Short mmCIF file of C-alpha atoms in Angstrom, two decimals:
data_model
loop_
_atom_site.label_atom_id
_atom_site.label_comp_id
_atom_site.label_asym_id
_atom_site.label_seq_id
_atom_site.Cartn_x
_atom_site.Cartn_y
_atom_site.Cartn_z
CA UNK A 22 -55.92 56.96 -90.81
CA UNK A 23 -58.47 57.78 -88.18
CA UNK A 24 -59.74 61.34 -87.94
CA UNK A 25 -58.61 63.36 -84.95
CA UNK A 26 -62.08 64.65 -84.37
CA UNK A 27 -63.61 61.22 -84.27
CA UNK A 28 -60.97 59.96 -81.89
CA UNK A 29 -61.31 63.05 -79.59
CA UNK A 30 -65.10 62.78 -79.50
CA UNK A 31 -64.92 59.06 -78.77
CA UNK A 32 -62.43 59.59 -75.91
CA UNK A 33 -64.49 62.42 -74.48
CA UNK A 34 -67.72 60.23 -74.63
CA UNK A 35 -65.82 57.42 -72.94
CA UNK A 36 -64.67 59.84 -70.16
CA UNK A 37 -68.28 61.02 -69.60
CA UNK A 38 -69.47 57.47 -69.44
CA UNK A 39 -66.73 56.71 -66.90
CA UNK A 40 -67.81 59.74 -64.97
CA UNK A 41 -71.44 58.51 -64.90
CA UNK A 42 -70.28 55.07 -63.71
CA UNK A 43 -68.13 56.68 -61.03
CA UNK A 44 -71.09 58.75 -59.76
CA UNK A 45 -73.37 55.72 -59.81
CA UNK A 46 -70.92 53.61 -57.88
CA UNK A 47 -70.38 56.50 -55.41
CA UNK A 48 -74.15 56.84 -54.81
CA UNK A 49 -74.52 53.10 -54.37
CA UNK A 50 -71.47 52.99 -52.06
CA UNK A 51 -72.82 55.69 -49.76
CA UNK A 52 -76.30 54.02 -49.68
CA UNK A 53 -74.62 50.79 -48.57
CA UNK A 54 -72.50 52.71 -46.02
CA UNK A 55 -75.67 54.14 -44.42
CA UNK A 56 -76.96 50.50 -44.09
CA UNK A 57 -73.64 49.48 -42.47
CA UNK A 58 -73.79 52.41 -40.03
CA UNK A 59 -77.40 51.48 -39.10
CA UNK A 60 -76.12 47.98 -38.16
CA UNK A 61 -73.49 49.44 -35.81
CA UNK A 62 -70.21 48.34 -37.52
CA UNK A 63 -66.86 48.95 -35.93
CA UNK A 64 -64.64 51.98 -36.60
CA UNK A 65 -62.13 50.04 -38.73
CA UNK A 66 -64.82 49.31 -41.41
CA UNK A 67 -65.86 52.97 -41.39
CA UNK A 68 -62.19 53.92 -42.00
CA UNK A 69 -62.02 51.47 -44.88
CA UNK A 70 -65.29 52.80 -46.31
CA UNK A 71 -64.01 56.41 -46.07
CA UNK A 72 -60.82 55.50 -47.89
CA UNK A 73 -62.80 53.83 -50.69
CA UNK A 74 -65.10 56.91 -50.89
CA UNK A 75 -62.00 59.10 -51.27
CA UNK A 76 -60.65 56.96 -54.12
CA UNK A 77 -64.02 57.14 -55.95
CA UNK A 78 -64.10 60.99 -55.47
CA UNK A 79 -60.67 61.37 -56.93
CA UNK A 80 -61.52 59.18 -59.95
CA UNK A 81 -64.66 61.26 -60.54
CA UNK A 82 -62.58 64.48 -60.49
CA UNK A 83 -60.05 62.89 -62.77
CA UNK A 84 -62.70 61.79 -65.24
CA UNK A 85 -64.11 65.36 -65.43
CA UNK A 86 -60.68 66.88 -65.93
CA UNK A 87 -59.71 64.46 -68.71
CA UNK A 88 -63.10 64.77 -70.48
CA UNK A 89 -62.94 68.66 -70.36
CA UNK A 90 -59.36 68.65 -71.58
CA UNK A 91 -60.28 66.43 -74.54
CA UNK A 92 -63.26 68.56 -75.34
CA UNK A 93 -61.15 71.70 -75.17
CA UNK A 94 -58.60 70.22 -77.53
CA UNK A 95 -61.43 69.21 -79.88
CA UNK A 96 -62.84 72.67 -79.89
CA UNK A 97 -59.46 74.22 -80.48
CA UNK A 98 -58.87 71.97 -83.48
CA UNK A 99 -62.36 72.66 -84.84
CA UNK A 100 -62.00 76.45 -84.72
CA UNK A 101 -58.40 76.27 -85.94
CA UNK A 102 -59.43 74.66 -89.18
#
């Protein structure tokens, strides 16, 4: 059977990788948004872009929360033994 420490570490690493991807996508999104604003797009596209940015922000916060929760469980299991 798979060890709980290995599984917890793997899941925490995956969450931190996901967080890095979310932050990269967020940065790329805002750089492309600046280019869109320079071209003078309409308000509807700006509203759509802001909704997408809000989704990316929520995913980033969720990734940090899950990763910290997994690491906390891992630390508790380590010190409990």
